[in-house]
PDB file of C-alpha atoms in Angstrom:
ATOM      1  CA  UNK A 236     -55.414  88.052  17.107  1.00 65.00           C
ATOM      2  CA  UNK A 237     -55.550  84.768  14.808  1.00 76.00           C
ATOM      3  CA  UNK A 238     -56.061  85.285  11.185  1.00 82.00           C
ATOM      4  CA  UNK A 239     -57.750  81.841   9.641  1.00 86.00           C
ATOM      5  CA  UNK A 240     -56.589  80.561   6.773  1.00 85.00           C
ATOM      6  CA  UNK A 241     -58.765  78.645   4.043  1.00 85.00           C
ATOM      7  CA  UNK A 242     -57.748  75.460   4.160  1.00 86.00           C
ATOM      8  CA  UNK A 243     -55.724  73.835   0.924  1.00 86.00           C
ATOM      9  CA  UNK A 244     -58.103  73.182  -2.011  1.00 87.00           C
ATOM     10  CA  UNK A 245     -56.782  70.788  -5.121  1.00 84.00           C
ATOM     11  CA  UNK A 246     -57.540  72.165  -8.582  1.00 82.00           C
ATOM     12  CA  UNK A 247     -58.166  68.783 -11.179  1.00 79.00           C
ATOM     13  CA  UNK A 248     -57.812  70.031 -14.928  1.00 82.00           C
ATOM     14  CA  UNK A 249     -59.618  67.760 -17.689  1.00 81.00           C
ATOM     15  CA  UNK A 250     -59.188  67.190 -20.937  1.00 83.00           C
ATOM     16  CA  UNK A 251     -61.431  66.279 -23.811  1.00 80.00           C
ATOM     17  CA  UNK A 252     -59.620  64.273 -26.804  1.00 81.00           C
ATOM     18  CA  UNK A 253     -61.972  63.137 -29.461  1.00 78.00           C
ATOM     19  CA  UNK A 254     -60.511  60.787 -32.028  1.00 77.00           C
ATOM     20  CA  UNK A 255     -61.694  60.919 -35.242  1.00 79.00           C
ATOM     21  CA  UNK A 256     -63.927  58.561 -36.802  1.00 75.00           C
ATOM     22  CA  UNK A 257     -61.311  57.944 -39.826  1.00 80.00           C
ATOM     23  CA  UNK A 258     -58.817  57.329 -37.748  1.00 82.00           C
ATOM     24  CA  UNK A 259     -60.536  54.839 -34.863  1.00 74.00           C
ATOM     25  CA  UNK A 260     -58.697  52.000 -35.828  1.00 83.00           C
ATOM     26  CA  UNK A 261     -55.214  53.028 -34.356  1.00 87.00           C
ATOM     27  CA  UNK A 262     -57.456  53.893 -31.397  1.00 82.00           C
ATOM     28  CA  UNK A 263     -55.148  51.864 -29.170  1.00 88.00           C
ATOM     29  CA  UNK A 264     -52.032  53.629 -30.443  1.00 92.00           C
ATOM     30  CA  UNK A 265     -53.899  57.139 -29.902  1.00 89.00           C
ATOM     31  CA  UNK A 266     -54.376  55.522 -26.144  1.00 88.00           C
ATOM     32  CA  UNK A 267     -50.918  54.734 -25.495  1.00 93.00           C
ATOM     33  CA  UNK A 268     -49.638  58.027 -27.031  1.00 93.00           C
ATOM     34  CA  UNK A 269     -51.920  59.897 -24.111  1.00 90.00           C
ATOM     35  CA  UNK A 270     -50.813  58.153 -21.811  1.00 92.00           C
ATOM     36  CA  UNK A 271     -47.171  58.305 -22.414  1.00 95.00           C
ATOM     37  CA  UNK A 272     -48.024  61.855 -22.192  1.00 92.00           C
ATOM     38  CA  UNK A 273     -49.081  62.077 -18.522  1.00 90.00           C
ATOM     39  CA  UNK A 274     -52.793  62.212 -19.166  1.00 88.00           C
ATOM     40  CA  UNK A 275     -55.263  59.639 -17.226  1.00 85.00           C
ATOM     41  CA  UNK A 276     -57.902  58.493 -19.247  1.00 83.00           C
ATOM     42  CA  UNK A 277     -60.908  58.457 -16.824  1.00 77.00           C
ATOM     43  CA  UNK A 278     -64.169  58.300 -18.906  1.00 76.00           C
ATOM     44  CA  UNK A 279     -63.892  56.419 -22.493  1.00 74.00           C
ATOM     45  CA  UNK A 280     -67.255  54.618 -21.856  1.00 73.00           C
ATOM     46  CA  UNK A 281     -68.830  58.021 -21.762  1.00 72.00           C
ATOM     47  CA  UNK A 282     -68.971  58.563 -25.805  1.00 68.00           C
ATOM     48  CA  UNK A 283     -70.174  55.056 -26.147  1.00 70.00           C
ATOM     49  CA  UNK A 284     -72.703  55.268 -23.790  1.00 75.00           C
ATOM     50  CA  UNK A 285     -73.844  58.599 -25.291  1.00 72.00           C
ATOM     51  CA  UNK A 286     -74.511  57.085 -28.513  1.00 71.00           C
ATOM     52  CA  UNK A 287     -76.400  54.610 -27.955  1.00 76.00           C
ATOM     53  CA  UNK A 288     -79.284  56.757 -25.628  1.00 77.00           C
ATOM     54  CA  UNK A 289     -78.315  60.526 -26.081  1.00 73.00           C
ATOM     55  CA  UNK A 290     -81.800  61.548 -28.008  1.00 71.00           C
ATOM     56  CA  UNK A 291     -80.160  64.472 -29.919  1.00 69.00           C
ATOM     57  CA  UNK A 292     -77.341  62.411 -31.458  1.00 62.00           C
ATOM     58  CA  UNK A 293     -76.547  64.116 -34.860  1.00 60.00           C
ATOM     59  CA  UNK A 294     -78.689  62.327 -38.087  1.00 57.00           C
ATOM     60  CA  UNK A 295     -75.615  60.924 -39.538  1.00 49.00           C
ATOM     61  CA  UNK A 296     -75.616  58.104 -36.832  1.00 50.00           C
ATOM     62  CA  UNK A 297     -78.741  56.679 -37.595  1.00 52.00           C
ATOM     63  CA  UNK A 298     -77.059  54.937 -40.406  1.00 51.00           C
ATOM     64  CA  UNK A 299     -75.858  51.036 -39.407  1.00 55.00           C
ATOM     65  CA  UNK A 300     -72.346  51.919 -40.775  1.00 52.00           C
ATOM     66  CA  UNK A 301     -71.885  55.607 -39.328  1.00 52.00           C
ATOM     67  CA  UNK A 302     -73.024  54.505 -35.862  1.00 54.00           C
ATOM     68  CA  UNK A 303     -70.151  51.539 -36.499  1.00 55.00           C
ATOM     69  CA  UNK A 304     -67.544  53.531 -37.477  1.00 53.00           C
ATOM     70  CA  UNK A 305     -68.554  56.699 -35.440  1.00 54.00           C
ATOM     71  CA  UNK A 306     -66.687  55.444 -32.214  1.00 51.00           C
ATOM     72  CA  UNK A 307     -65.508  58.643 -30.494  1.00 46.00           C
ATOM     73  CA  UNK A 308     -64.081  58.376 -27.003  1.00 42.00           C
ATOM     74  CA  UNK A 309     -64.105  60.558 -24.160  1.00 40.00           C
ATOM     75  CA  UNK A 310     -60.571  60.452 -22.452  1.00 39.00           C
TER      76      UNK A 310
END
């Protein structure tokens, strides 16, 4: 009598970090920081990309300067 065994699965965590939009400017240092820490940053293009043609971006980013300064990335 053989007893099968599933065979080996991998389990991939993820992590959302948002950064700020007062703090964008040391987005580089915030970069290296995750890094350092282990973490692979597989998506920042996502938050940009979302921006520009997600419909049901909040009002605040309809404004020239909020869209600007509102540069959230998805790490």
């Amino acid at each position: 009598m053989e007893i099968s065994m599933p065979p080996p699965q991998i389990y991939v965590e993820k992590t959302l970090a948002i950064i700020k939009p007062d703090i964008v400017d040391k987005e580089e240092e915030i970069q290296d920081i995750i890094l350092r820490s282990g973490f692979t940053i597989v998506q920042i293009w996502l938050a940009d990309w979302l921006l520009k043609n997600n419909p049901n971006k909040p009002k605040l980013c309809h404004h020239p300067v909020a869209e600007e300064r509102f540069k959230s990335k998805v790490l």
